[in-house]
Short mmCIF file of C-alpha atoms in Angstrom, two decimals:
data_model
loop_
_atom_site.label_atom_id
_atom_site.label_comp_id
_atom_site.label_asym_id
_atom_site.label_seq_id
_atom_site.Cartn_x
_atom_site.Cartn_y
_atom_site.Cartn_z
CA MET A 493 -34.90 -156.41 -52.38
CA PRO A 494 -32.44 -158.68 -54.24
CA VAL A 495 -32.48 -162.21 -52.91
CA VAL A 496 -28.68 -162.32 -52.51
CA ILE A 497 -28.76 -159.37 -50.07
CA ARG A 498 -31.40 -160.76 -47.72
CA PRO A 499 -29.16 -163.37 -46.01
CA PHE A 500 -26.59 -160.71 -45.21
CA LEU A 501 -29.19 -158.37 -43.73
CA ARG A 502 -30.63 -161.24 -41.69
CA LEU A 503 -27.13 -162.10 -40.46
CA LYS A 504 -26.55 -158.48 -39.47
CA ARG A 505 -29.75 -158.45 -37.44
CA THR A 506 -28.98 -161.78 -35.76
CA VAL A 507 -25.35 -161.18 -34.76
CA PRO A 508 -24.72 -158.72 -31.89
CA GLY A 509 -22.77 -155.58 -32.70
CA LEU A 510 -20.09 -156.61 -30.22
CA VAL A 511 -19.31 -159.71 -32.31
CA TRP A 512 -18.82 -157.53 -35.38
CA LEU A 513 -16.43 -155.37 -33.33
CA ILE A 514 -14.50 -158.50 -32.38
CA LEU A 515 -14.35 -159.52 -36.03
CA VAL A 516 -12.90 -156.13 -37.02
CA SER A 517 -10.39 -156.28 -34.15
CA HIS A 518 -9.32 -159.77 -35.18
CA VAL A 519 -8.78 -158.79 -38.81
CA ALA A 520 -6.83 -155.69 -37.77
CA VAL A 521 -4.48 -157.73 -35.57
CA VAL A 522 -3.90 -160.20 -38.40
CA LEU A 523 -3.21 -157.40 -40.89
CA TRP A 524 -0.79 -155.82 -38.44
CA GLN A 525 1.14 -159.07 -38.24
CA THR A 526 1.73 -158.98 -42.00
CA ALA A 527 4.17 -156.19 -41.10
CA LEU A 528 5.50 -157.59 -37.82
CA PHE A 529 6.75 -160.78 -39.50
CA PRO A 530 9.28 -160.31 -42.32
CA ASN A 531 8.61 -162.23 -45.51
CA PHE A 532 9.40 -165.96 -45.36
CA ARG A 533 9.15 -166.01 -41.55
CA SER A 534 6.18 -168.38 -41.49
CA PRO A 535 6.86 -172.13 -41.93
CA ASP A 536 7.38 -173.00 -45.61
CA GLU A 537 6.04 -169.58 -46.61
CA ARG A 538 8.29 -169.20 -49.64
CA GLN A 539 7.34 -172.67 -50.89
CA HIS A 540 3.62 -171.91 -50.49
CA ALA A 541 3.98 -168.68 -52.47
CA ASP A 542 6.17 -170.38 -55.07
CA LEU A 543 3.56 -173.07 -55.69
CA ILE A 544 0.82 -170.45 -56.07
CA VAL A 545 3.00 -168.66 -58.62
CA ALA A 546 3.63 -171.94 -60.45
CA VAL A 547 -0.14 -172.44 -60.78
CA ALA A 548 -0.63 -168.87 -61.99
CA ARG A 549 2.06 -169.33 -64.65
CA GLY A 550 0.72 -172.72 -65.75
CA ASP A 551 3.77 -174.64 -64.51
CA ALA A 552 1.86 -176.61 -61.86
CA TRP A 553 -1.26 -177.55 -63.73
CA PRO A 554 -1.86 -180.40 -64.32
CA TRP A 555 -0.59 -181.04 -60.80
CA PRO A 556 3.07 -182.17 -60.87
CA ASP A 557 4.23 -185.55 -59.66
CA PRO A 558 6.15 -185.71 -56.35
CA GLY A 559 9.75 -184.57 -56.57
CA THR A 560 9.41 -182.95 -60.00
CA LEU A 561 8.73 -179.27 -59.19
CA ALA A 562 11.69 -177.07 -58.33
CA VAL A 563 11.47 -173.93 -56.22
CA THR A 564 12.03 -171.02 -58.57
CA GLU A 565 14.59 -168.26 -58.24
CA GLY A 566 11.97 -165.58 -58.88
CA SER A 567 10.00 -166.42 -55.74
CA GLY A 568 13.05 -165.50 -53.67
CA ALA A 569 12.82 -161.90 -54.86
CA GLY A 570 10.18 -161.14 -52.22
CA GLY A 571 12.18 -162.42 -49.28
CA PHE A 572 13.65 -160.33 -46.48
CA THR A 573 15.23 -163.32 -44.72
CA ARG A 574 16.01 -166.93 -45.48
CA SER A 575 13.19 -169.43 -45.37
CA ASN A 576 14.25 -171.63 -42.46
CA ARG A 577 15.24 -171.32 -38.82
CA ILE A 578 17.30 -168.32 -37.77
CA ASP A 579 20.32 -168.44 -35.47
CA GLY A 580 19.32 -165.48 -33.32
CA ARG A 581 18.08 -161.91 -33.51
CA LEU A 582 18.03 -160.44 -37.01
CA ARG A 583 18.18 -156.73 -35.98
CA LEU A 584 16.77 -155.59 -39.30
CA ALA A 585 16.60 -152.00 -38.03
CA GLU A 586 20.38 -151.89 -38.39
CA HIS A 587 20.12 -152.64 -42.11
CA PRO A 588 18.43 -150.66 -44.89
CA PRO A 589 15.75 -152.45 -46.90
CA PRO A 590 16.82 -153.80 -50.29
CA ALA A 591 17.51 -150.93 -52.68
CA ASP A 592 16.25 -152.92 -55.67
CA ARG A 593 12.80 -154.36 -55.15
CA LEU A 594 13.05 -157.04 -57.78
CA SER A 595 10.07 -158.44 -59.64
CA TYR A 596 9.53 -162.14 -60.13
CA LEU A 597 10.95 -161.98 -63.64
CA ALA A 598 13.89 -159.75 -62.68
CA GLY A 599 14.67 -162.05 -59.76
CA GLY A 600 15.19 -165.06 -61.98
CA GLY A 601 11.66 -166.02 -63.01
CA ASP A 602 10.89 -169.71 -63.13
CA ALA A 603 14.54 -170.79 -63.29
CA PRO A 604 15.16 -173.52 -60.68
CA ASP A 605 16.84 -172.30 -57.50
CA ALA A 606 19.90 -174.50 -57.06
CA ASP A 607 20.03 -173.75 -53.33
CA GLN A 608 16.53 -175.10 -52.71
CA PRO A 609 15.32 -178.72 -52.79
CA ALA A 610 12.25 -179.69 -54.80
CA ASN A 611 9.06 -178.06 -53.55
CA GLN A 612 7.70 -180.65 -51.13
CA LEU A 613 4.29 -178.97 -50.95
CA VAL A 614 3.10 -180.82 -54.04
CA GLN A 615 2.28 -183.55 -51.51
CA HIS A 616 -0.79 -181.45 -50.67
CA PRO A 617 -3.97 -181.32 -52.76
CA PRO A 618 -4.26 -178.31 -55.08
CA MET A 619 -7.32 -176.42 -53.76
CA TYR A 620 -5.47 -173.68 -51.86
CA TYR A 621 -2.91 -173.15 -54.61
CA VAL A 622 -5.47 -173.07 -57.41
CA LEU A 623 -7.44 -170.40 -55.50
CA GLY A 624 -4.22 -168.47 -54.92
CA GLY A 625 -3.19 -168.73 -58.56
CA ALA A 626 -6.62 -167.52 -59.67
CA THR A 627 -6.37 -164.57 -57.26
CA LEU A 628 -2.88 -163.71 -58.48
CA SER A 629 -4.06 -163.81 -62.08
CA LEU A 630 -6.47 -160.97 -61.30
CA VAL A 631 -3.45 -158.66 -60.84
CA PRO A 632 -2.32 -157.63 -64.33
CA GLY A 633 1.42 -157.84 -64.83
CA TRP A 634 2.03 -159.22 -61.32
CA ASP A 635 5.29 -160.88 -62.41
CA GLY A 636 6.73 -157.52 -63.47
CA ILE A 637 6.07 -155.53 -60.28
CA PRO A 638 8.13 -155.76 -57.06
CA PHE A 639 7.63 -159.29 -55.79
CA ASP A 640 7.55 -158.22 -52.14
CA LEU A 641 4.33 -156.38 -53.03
CA VAL A 642 2.97 -159.52 -54.71
CA PHE A 643 3.94 -161.47 -51.61
CA LEU A 644 2.08 -159.00 -49.40
CA ALA A 645 -0.98 -159.25 -51.65
CA LEU A 646 -0.96 -163.02 -51.08
CA ARG A 647 -0.72 -162.44 -47.34
CA TRP A 648 -3.72 -160.10 -47.42
CA TRP A 649 -5.60 -162.70 -49.45
CA ASN A 650 -4.98 -165.17 -46.62
CA VAL A 651 -6.46 -162.69 -44.14
CA LEU A 652 -9.81 -163.16 -45.92
CA PHE A 653 -9.89 -166.77 -44.70
CA ALA A 654 -9.39 -165.59 -41.12
CA ALA A 655 -12.12 -162.96 -41.14
CA ALA A 656 -15.07 -165.25 -40.40
CA LEU A 657 -13.49 -167.25 -37.56
CA PRO A 658 -14.88 -165.18 -34.62
CA LEU A 659 -18.30 -165.20 -36.28
CA LEU A 660 -18.26 -168.98 -36.66
CA LEU A 661 -17.17 -169.44 -33.05
CA TRP A 662 -20.07 -167.28 -31.89
CA ALA A 663 -22.48 -169.17 -34.14
CA VAL A 664 -21.39 -172.59 -32.81
CA ALA A 665 -21.76 -171.50 -29.18
CA ARG A 666 -25.10 -169.88 -29.96
CA ARG A 667 -26.41 -172.96 -31.72
CA LEU A 668 -25.53 -174.97 -28.60
CA ARG A 669 -27.67 -172.51 -26.60
CA LEU A 670 -24.85 -171.52 -24.29
CA PRO A 671 -26.16 -168.68 -22.13
CA ASP A 672 -25.22 -165.11 -22.99
CA PRO A 673 -22.58 -163.77 -23.12
CA VAL A 674 -20.62 -167.02 -23.38
CA PRO A 675 -20.88 -167.04 -27.22
CA VAL A 676 -19.24 -163.60 -27.23
CA ALA A 677 -16.39 -164.98 -25.10
CA ALA A 678 -15.98 -167.79 -27.63
CA ALA A 679 -15.67 -165.26 -30.46
CA LEU A 680 -12.76 -163.61 -28.62
CA VAL A 681 -10.66 -166.77 -28.32
CA PRO A 682 -8.67 -166.33 -31.59
CA LEU A 683 -7.27 -163.05 -30.27
CA ALA A 684 -5.85 -164.95 -27.29
CA ILE A 685 -3.74 -167.20 -29.56
CA PRO A 686 -1.06 -164.96 -31.16
CA GLU A 687 0.48 -167.76 -33.20
CA LEU A 688 -2.93 -168.35 -34.78
CA THR A 689 -3.18 -164.70 -35.83
CA HIS A 690 0.39 -164.93 -37.14
CA THR A 691 -0.45 -167.99 -39.24
CA GLU A 692 -3.54 -166.22 -40.55
CA SER A 693 -1.32 -163.34 -41.69
CA ALA A 694 1.02 -165.61 -43.66
CA VAL A 695 0.89 -167.46 -46.97
CA ASN A 696 -0.10 -170.88 -45.65
CA ASN A 697 -2.67 -173.48 -46.67
CA ASP A 698 -3.56 -173.97 -43.00
CA ASN A 699 -5.70 -170.85 -43.28
CA LEU A 700 -8.13 -172.32 -45.78
CA LEU A 701 -8.25 -175.58 -43.82
CA VAL A 702 -9.06 -173.77 -40.56
CA LEU A 703 -11.94 -171.91 -42.21
CA LEU A 704 -13.35 -175.12 -43.69
CA PHE A 705 -13.00 -177.01 -40.39
CA ALA A 706 -14.69 -174.13 -38.54
CA THR A 707 -17.59 -174.26 -41.00
CA LEU A 708 -17.75 -178.04 -40.63
CA THR A 709 -17.89 -177.65 -36.85
CA LEU A 710 -20.98 -175.47 -37.16
CA LEU A 711 -22.61 -178.02 -39.48
CA VAL A 712 -21.74 -180.90 -37.15
CA VAL A 713 -23.26 -178.97 -34.25
CA ARG A 714 -26.43 -178.57 -36.28
CA VAL A 715 -26.56 -182.36 -36.59
CA LEU A 716 -25.97 -182.78 -32.85
CA THR A 717 -28.82 -180.36 -32.13
CA GLY A 718 -31.35 -182.20 -34.27
CA ASP A 719 -30.81 -181.06 -37.87
CA THR A 720 -30.38 -184.31 -39.77
CA THR A 721 -31.86 -183.06 -43.01
CA ARG A 722 -30.31 -184.04 -46.32
CA ARG A 723 -29.60 -180.39 -47.06
CA THR A 724 -27.28 -180.18 -44.05
CA ALA A 725 -25.77 -183.55 -44.98
CA LEU A 726 -25.04 -182.24 -48.47
CA ALA A 727 -23.44 -179.11 -47.02
CA ILE A 728 -21.25 -181.27 -44.77
CA GLY A 729 -20.18 -183.36 -47.74
CA LEU A 730 -19.37 -180.35 -49.91
CA VAL A 731 -17.40 -178.49 -47.23
CA GLY A 732 -15.68 -181.73 -46.22
CA SER A 733 -14.71 -182.38 -49.84
CA LEU A 734 -13.14 -178.93 -50.07
CA ALA A 735 -11.20 -179.66 -46.88
CA LEU A 736 -10.03 -183.00 -48.29
CA LEU A 737 -8.83 -181.15 -51.38
CA THR A 738 -6.84 -178.75 -49.17
CA LYS A 739 -4.78 -180.84 -46.76
CA GLY A 740 -4.33 -184.40 -45.56
CA PHE A 741 -5.49 -183.65 -42.01
CA ALA A 742 -9.02 -183.58 -43.42
CA LEU A 743 -8.89 -187.37 -43.78
CA LEU A 744 -10.37 -187.48 -40.27
CA VAL A 745 -13.57 -185.81 -41.53
CA PRO A 746 -15.45 -188.98 -42.60
CA VAL A 747 -14.91 -190.53 -39.17
CA TRP A 748 -15.83 -187.32 -37.35
CA VAL A 749 -19.02 -186.93 -39.37
CA GLY A 750 -19.87 -190.58 -38.80
CA VAL A 751 -19.54 -190.19 -35.02
CA ALA A 752 -21.74 -187.08 -35.06
CA TYR A 753 -24.55 -188.81 -36.94
CA ALA A 754 -24.22 -191.90 -34.73
CA VAL A 755 -24.73 -189.72 -31.65
CA ALA A 756 -27.76 -188.09 -33.31
CA ALA A 757 -29.21 -191.53 -34.11
CA VAL A 758 -28.79 -192.73 -30.52
CA ARG A 759 -30.39 -189.58 -29.14
CA ARG A 760 -33.40 -189.87 -31.46
CA ARG A 761 -33.57 -193.64 -31.04
CA SER A 762 -33.93 -193.85 -34.76
CA THR A 763 -31.85 -194.97 -37.71
CA ARG A 764 -33.11 -192.13 -39.90
CA PRO A 765 -30.01 -189.95 -39.24
CA LEU A 766 -27.90 -192.75 -40.70
CA GLY A 767 -29.59 -192.22 -44.06
CA SER A 768 -28.40 -188.62 -44.00
CA LEU A 769 -24.94 -189.85 -43.00
CA ALA A 770 -24.82 -191.98 -46.14
CA PHE A 771 -25.78 -188.90 -48.12
CA ALA A 772 -22.96 -186.88 -46.47
CA TRP A 773 -20.42 -189.63 -47.09
CA LEU A 774 -21.46 -189.80 -50.73
CA ALA A 775 -20.86 -186.06 -51.05
CA LEU A 776 -17.36 -186.54 -49.57
CA LEU A 777 -16.29 -188.77 -52.46
CA PRO A 778 -14.95 -185.96 -54.70
CA GLY A 779 -12.50 -184.99 -51.97
CA LEU A 780 -11.62 -188.57 -51.08
CA SER A 781 -10.90 -189.34 -54.74
CA TRP A 782 -7.67 -187.30 -54.52
CA TRP A 783 -6.28 -189.57 -51.83
CA ILE A 784 -7.50 -192.73 -53.53
CA HIS A 785 -5.67 -191.61 -56.67
CA ASN A 786 -2.46 -191.11 -54.64
CA ARG A 787 -2.69 -194.63 -53.27
CA ILE A 788 -3.15 -196.09 -56.76
CA ALA A 789 -0.63 -193.90 -58.61
CA TYR A 790 2.16 -193.59 -56.01
CA GLY A 791 1.53 -196.44 -53.60
CA SER A 792 1.02 -194.03 -50.73
CA VAL A 793 -1.96 -191.97 -49.55
CA GLN A 794 0.35 -188.97 -49.11
CA PRO A 795 3.64 -189.34 -50.98
CA HIS A 796 6.73 -187.37 -50.03
CA GLY A 797 6.79 -184.15 -52.03
CA ARG A 798 10.55 -183.96 -52.48
CA PHE A 799 11.10 -187.44 -53.87
CA THR A 800 9.59 -189.28 -56.79
CA GLU A 801 9.30 -192.35 -54.57
CA THR A 802 8.39 -192.22 -50.91
CA PRO A 803 11.51 -193.12 -48.89
CA PRO A 804 10.93 -196.01 -46.49
CA LEU A 805 10.94 -195.34 -42.76
CA GLU A 806 12.38 -198.45 -41.17
CA PRO A 807 12.38 -198.20 -37.37
CA THR A 808 15.85 -198.52 -35.88
CA HIS A 809 14.97 -197.50 -32.32
CA SER A 810 12.30 -198.61 -29.88
CA PHE A 811 10.42 -196.47 -27.39
CA GLY A 812 12.79 -197.67 -24.70
CA ASP A 813 15.70 -196.00 -26.49
CA GLY A 814 14.54 -192.52 -25.52
CA GLY A 815 10.90 -192.48 -26.52
CA LEU A 816 9.89 -190.75 -23.30
CA THR A 817 12.17 -187.84 -24.19
CA TRP A 818 10.53 -187.70 -27.62
CA LEU A 819 7.05 -187.73 -26.06
CA LEU A 820 7.79 -184.95 -23.58
CA ARG A 821 9.32 -182.81 -26.31
CA LEU A 822 6.32 -183.47 -28.55
CA LEU A 823 3.87 -182.30 -25.88
CA GLU A 824 5.97 -179.25 -25.06
CA ARG A 825 6.47 -178.21 -28.68
CA MET A 826 2.86 -178.78 -29.66
CA ASN A 827 1.77 -176.50 -26.84
CA THR A 828 4.43 -173.84 -27.38
CA LEU A 829 3.88 -173.65 -31.13
CA PHE A 830 0.10 -173.67 -30.72
CA PHE A 831 0.14 -170.39 -28.79
CA VAL A 832 3.47 -168.72 -29.66
CA HIS A 833 6.45 -169.34 -31.93
CA ASP A 834 10.07 -170.42 -31.64
CA GLN A 835 11.81 -169.26 -34.79
CA THR A 836 15.26 -170.26 -33.54
CA GLY A 837 14.35 -173.71 -32.23
CA ASP A 838 16.23 -172.99 -29.00
CA ARG A 839 13.26 -174.02 -26.78
CA LEU A 840 13.86 -171.09 -24.44
CA HIS A 841 11.56 -170.92 -21.41
CA HIS A 842 10.97 -167.18 -21.75
CA TRP A 843 7.78 -165.24 -21.03
CA PRO A 844 5.98 -166.26 -24.24
CA TRP A 845 6.68 -169.91 -23.36
CA LYS A 846 5.38 -169.41 -19.81
CA LEU A 847 2.22 -167.71 -21.03
CA ALA A 848 1.67 -170.58 -23.47
CA VAL A 849 1.72 -172.97 -20.50
CA VAL A 850 -0.75 -170.77 -18.63
CA ALA A 851 -3.03 -170.62 -21.67
CA ALA A 852 -2.94 -174.41 -21.99
CA LEU A 853 -3.90 -174.75 -18.32
CA VAL A 854 -6.83 -172.36 -18.82
CA PHE A 855 -8.06 -174.42 -21.76
CA ALA A 856 -7.61 -177.69 -19.87
CA ILE A 857 -9.42 -176.41 -16.77
CA GLY A 858 -12.25 -175.06 -18.92
CA VAL A 859 -12.69 -178.39 -20.70
CA ALA A 860 -12.56 -180.34 -17.44
CA LEU A 861 -15.15 -178.08 -15.80
CA THR A 862 -17.44 -178.26 -18.82
CA LEU A 863 -17.40 -182.05 -18.64
CA ALA A 864 -17.71 -182.18 -14.85
CA LEU A 865 -20.49 -179.60 -14.60
CA ARG A 866 -22.29 -180.79 -17.74
CA ALA A 867 -22.25 -177.30 -19.19
CA MET A 868 -23.20 -179.05 -22.43
CA PRO A 869 -24.10 -182.68 -23.09
CA ARG A 870 -20.97 -184.75 -22.63
CA THR A 871 -21.40 -186.56 -25.90
CA THR A 872 -21.62 -183.19 -27.67
CA ALA A 873 -18.42 -182.05 -25.96
CA LEU A 874 -16.61 -185.24 -26.91
CA VAL A 875 -17.67 -184.93 -30.57
CA LEU A 876 -16.39 -181.34 -30.59
CA LEU A 877 -13.09 -182.41 -29.03
CA LEU A 878 -12.61 -185.31 -31.44
CA PRO A 879 -10.86 -183.27 -34.22
CA VAL A 880 -8.16 -181.82 -31.96
CA ALA A 881 -7.55 -185.24 -30.38
CA ALA A 882 -7.42 -186.94 -33.80
CA LEU A 883 -5.09 -184.29 -35.21
CA LEU A 884 -2.76 -184.71 -32.26
CA ALA A 885 -2.77 -188.48 -32.80
CA ILE A 886 -1.98 -188.07 -36.52
CA VAL A 887 0.90 -185.69 -35.77
CA ALA A 888 2.23 -187.91 -33.00
CA LYS A 889 2.18 -190.98 -35.25
CA GLY A 890 4.10 -189.25 -38.05
CA SER A 891 6.58 -187.68 -35.65
CA TYR A 892 7.23 -190.96 -33.84
CA GLU A 893 7.86 -192.78 -37.11
CA GLN A 894 10.48 -190.17 -38.01
CA TRP A 895 12.07 -190.43 -34.57
CA ALA A 896 12.11 -194.23 -34.55
CA ALA A 897 13.76 -194.27 -37.99
CA ASN A 898 16.42 -191.58 -37.66
CA GLN A 899 16.16 -189.99 -34.18
CA THR A 900 14.93 -186.63 -35.48
CA TYR A 901 12.26 -184.55 -33.76
CA ALA A 902 10.08 -183.78 -36.76
CA GLY A 903 6.53 -182.57 -37.30
CA MET A 904 6.08 -180.93 -33.89
CA GLN A 905 3.99 -177.96 -35.02
CA GLY A 906 1.15 -176.80 -32.78
CA ARG A 907 -0.53 -175.08 -35.71
CA TYR A 908 -1.45 -178.53 -37.03
CA LEU A 909 -4.15 -178.62 -34.33
CA TYR A 910 -5.94 -175.47 -35.49
CA GLY A 911 -8.50 -177.52 -37.40
CA GLY A 912 -9.94 -178.53 -34.02
CA LEU A 913 -9.74 -175.02 -32.55
CA VAL A 914 -13.43 -174.10 -32.78
CA GLY A 915 -14.62 -177.23 -31.01
CA LEU A 916 -11.89 -176.97 -28.37
CA ALA A 917 -12.57 -173.27 -27.72
CA VAL A 918 -16.34 -173.66 -27.41
CA VAL A 919 -16.02 -176.59 -25.00
CA ALA A 920 -13.48 -174.65 -22.92
CA VAL A 921 -15.62 -171.51 -22.56
CA ALA A 922 -18.87 -173.43 -22.05
CA ALA A 923 -17.97 -173.91 -18.38
CA ALA A 924 -18.61 -170.19 -17.86
CA GLY A 925 -22.26 -170.92 -18.53
CA ARG A 926 -22.49 -172.54 -15.09
CA LEU A 927 -21.37 -169.37 -13.33
CA PRO A 928 -23.87 -167.05 -11.62
CA ALA A 929 -25.13 -164.42 -14.04
CA ARG A 930 -23.06 -161.58 -12.55
CA TRP A 931 -19.83 -163.60 -12.95
CA ARG A 932 -20.80 -165.01 -16.33
CA ARG A 933 -21.06 -161.48 -17.69
CA THR A 934 -17.33 -160.99 -17.02
CA ALA A 935 -16.28 -163.91 -19.27
CA PRO A 936 -15.79 -161.83 -22.46
CA LEU A 937 -13.80 -159.20 -20.55
CA PHE A 938 -11.58 -161.90 -19.01
CA VAL A 939 -10.84 -163.44 -22.42
CA LEU A 940 -10.15 -160.01 -23.95
CA LEU A 941 -7.74 -158.98 -21.17
CA PHE A 942 -5.93 -162.29 -21.37
CA ALA A 943 -5.72 -161.89 -25.16
CA ALA A 944 -4.25 -158.39 -24.70
CA LEU A 945 -1.60 -159.80 -22.38
CA MET A 946 -0.74 -162.64 -24.78
CA GLN A 947 -0.55 -160.35 -27.82
CA THR A 948 1.51 -157.70 -26.00
CA VAL A 949 4.16 -160.16 -24.78
CA TYR A 950 4.18 -161.89 -28.16
CA PHE A 951 4.56 -158.55 -29.96
CA GLY A 952 7.49 -157.45 -27.80
CA TYR A 953 9.26 -160.78 -28.21
CA THR A 954 8.76 -160.85 -31.98
CA LEU A 955 9.75 -157.20 -32.42
CA ASP A 956 13.01 -157.82 -30.58
CA LEU A 957 13.69 -161.05 -32.48
CA PHE A 958 13.37 -159.51 -35.94
CA TRP A 959 13.63 -155.74 -35.80
CA THR A 960 15.09 -154.19 -32.62
CA PRO A 961 18.73 -153.03 -32.98
CA ALA A 962 21.46 -153.96 -30.51
CA ASN A 963 20.91 -150.74 -28.53
CA GLY A 964 17.34 -151.81 -27.75
CA ASP A 965 15.67 -148.84 -29.52
CA ARG A 966 12.16 -150.13 -30.21
CA LEU A 967 11.10 -146.90 -31.90
CA ALA A 968 13.84 -147.54 -34.45
CA ALA A 969 12.45 -151.06 -34.82
CA LEU A 970 8.96 -149.71 -35.55
CA ARG A 971 10.34 -147.23 -38.09
CA ALA A 972 12.29 -150.02 -39.79
CA MET A 973 9.18 -152.19 -39.94
CA ALA A 974 7.27 -149.40 -41.69
CA THR A 975 10.19 -148.78 -44.06
CA TRP A 976 10.51 -152.41 -45.09
CA TYR A 977 6.76 -152.83 -45.59
CA ALA A 978 5.77 -153.19 -49.24
CA LEU A 979 2.90 -150.67 -48.95
CA PRO A 980 3.27 -147.01 -47.95
CA PRO A 981 3.56 -146.41 -44.18
CA ALA A 982 0.22 -144.56 -44.29
CA VAL A 983 -1.54 -147.85 -45.07
CA LEU A 984 0.05 -149.49 -42.06
CA ALA A 985 -0.89 -146.49 -39.93
CA VAL A 986 -4.55 -146.87 -40.95
CA VAL A 987 -4.43 -150.56 -39.99
CA VAL A 988 -2.90 -149.79 -36.59
CA VAL A 989 -5.20 -146.88 -35.76
CA GLY A 990 -8.28 -148.74 -36.95
CA GLY A 991 -7.28 -151.83 -34.99
CA LEU A 992 -6.62 -149.90 -31.80
CA ALA A 993 -9.96 -148.11 -32.16
CA ALA A 994 -11.79 -151.42 -32.64
CA LEU A 995 -10.01 -152.98 -29.67
CA ALA A 996 -10.78 -149.96 -27.50
CA ALA A 997 -14.44 -150.13 -28.46
CA THR A 998 -14.44 -153.87 -27.73
CA LEU A 999 -12.90 -153.21 -24.32
CA VAL A 1000 -15.53 -150.60 -23.52
CA ALA A 1001 -18.35 -152.89 -24.65
CA THR A 1002 -17.10 -155.92 -22.70
CA THR A 1003 -16.52 -153.77 -19.60
CA ARG A 1004 -20.07 -152.44 -19.77
CA LEU A 1005 -21.32 -155.96 -20.21
CA ALA A 1006 -19.38 -157.06 -17.11
CA ILE A 1007 -20.72 -154.29 -14.85
CA HIS A 1008 -24.23 -154.20 -16.25
CA ARG A 1009 -26.94 -155.01 -13.78
CA PRO A 1010 -30.19 -156.08 -15.39
CA ALA A 1011 -33.28 -154.29 -14.19
CA VAL A 1012 -35.14 -156.09 -11.43
CA PRO A 1013 -38.80 -156.57 -12.45
CA VAL A 1014 -41.30 -154.79 -10.24
CA VAL A 1015 -43.75 -157.19 -8.69
CA VAL A 1016 -47.21 -155.63 -8.35
CA PRO A 1017 -49.35 -157.04 -5.52
CA PRO A 1018 -52.55 -158.70 -6.72
CA SER A 1019 -54.65 -156.12 -4.89
CA GLN A 1020 -53.14 -153.32 -6.97
CA ARG A 1021 -53.33 -154.98 -10.39
CA GLN A 1022 -55.65 -153.41 -12.93
CA PRO A 1023 -58.30 -155.71 -14.36
CA VAL A 1024 -58.10 -156.50 -18.04
CA THR A 1025 -61.20 -155.61 -20.01
CA PRO A 1026 -62.52 -158.10 -22.58
CA THR A 1027 -61.96 -155.57 -25.35
CA GLN A 1028 -58.25 -155.44 -24.61
CA PRO A 1029 -57.02 -159.04 -24.60
CA THR A 1030 -53.42 -159.59 -23.67
CA ALA A 1031 -51.03 -162.39 -24.32
CA PRO A 1032 -47.83 -163.20 -22.54
CA THR A 1033 -44.72 -161.85 -24.16
CA VAL A 1034 -42.47 -164.76 -25.02
CA GLU A 1035 -38.89 -164.19 -26.10
CA SER A 1036 -38.19 -166.28 -29.15
CA ASP A 1037 -35.45 -168.87 -28.72
CA ARG A 1038 -35.10 -169.47 -32.41
CA ILE A 1039 -31.51 -169.25 -33.56
CA SER A 1040 -30.77 -168.39 -37.15
CA VAL A 1041 -27.32 -169.88 -37.47
#
């Protein structure tokens, strides 16, 4: 058997079939949202796609200096709407799709778009865009075919990053030896966050960062559970370097890794884990070099992408001038835009907003119970929660600086916290491990039903916002969605039917798990036990607790 196939077969044997069902369901929901959201309706989606195209055409390599790369006219050929906030419902069902599906070249090619500022995304490292450009280059003549189809291909490419998230969540919970079926409940968490599945369906560098952070979380958990080998340290350094070459939020990785190894050293009462930490930090240097170069070349770790020189932010207001209002809005927006979206910026307290509050309370209660009941070691829980807390602090700092300088409410995007999602989710569901076995078995079903409620409300709200006509005909909205989609409606039908089948199978499996009653072992009185002859030695059957993740 080829060596490269063995790990996949071993993984298939280790992971329960229900987790694979969850993975398929998750991917289907994400693919479905590539149709639900019109092109450009994810934050900065046109700019992300434009930068990928610039790499593919050789216009963004070597990487351009800040403020020097214009958004091209050709990238606008794939858009159904404008690439910023909308004023209200779009009612696309009342309008036919564009008659001419322009290609990148026919739409203006690499001519600068006078209506767009410079592409600010050059402030990010190039990893995501280089991978996207390489993927785009595999499509022969991509700049001569309808650009909405190219745009959709980039969206489907992003779905690949999302595919492994449920598997990694299960693996982290399993490595922490959370009792069954709590790891399965952890794998279901992404389905309960519709804005996450939306982001995964869009052209956005967050998707690569989330995958890398999820992988790092598993590696950090290995350290916390005793694996301080140099091989794991090297893996941490390599994955961390890739994250550092993807987005600035990864600058917290060296600190996070350092805390994890410090906890391991204290637990083992040995300094040996610190040697592996040095090895991991050394392997992080390739990623850190990007940010060191920025500091030397531009005088800032992360320069402003739209300007050749980073504009100064001189504070003109103190916290007493309305800082409490800023703080309350920050907390509200971070929560709302973590679970759902607000494409108009109206901050309406509708049903999606209310469900986002409920979801936040569920997470908070789960985390509090895990810490109170010691469902996992508290130091482990705190290390897992560190990324989401650090990301929130980074976002809050940048947002406050903007507010103090010019009274704008900037940077309040809940999706910025997705790098800490795996740790947060596992800590939140770990509390279920303290439930009696019959109640613990219902945890996956509870998460799945809550996810179905979240996704259903989110779907109805989004459908009405973008597609539903003034008369409220949602069937017309669904037909319009299929008509505007860049691929034939049959492809979308396969995605929907396959997704519904996977979700139905997941519901059946989690329901059976919830109502299953394990067989009670029959206790045979000593007087009725058969003697064991010397020729038939027996040994106790011991279930292996080895975990291959």
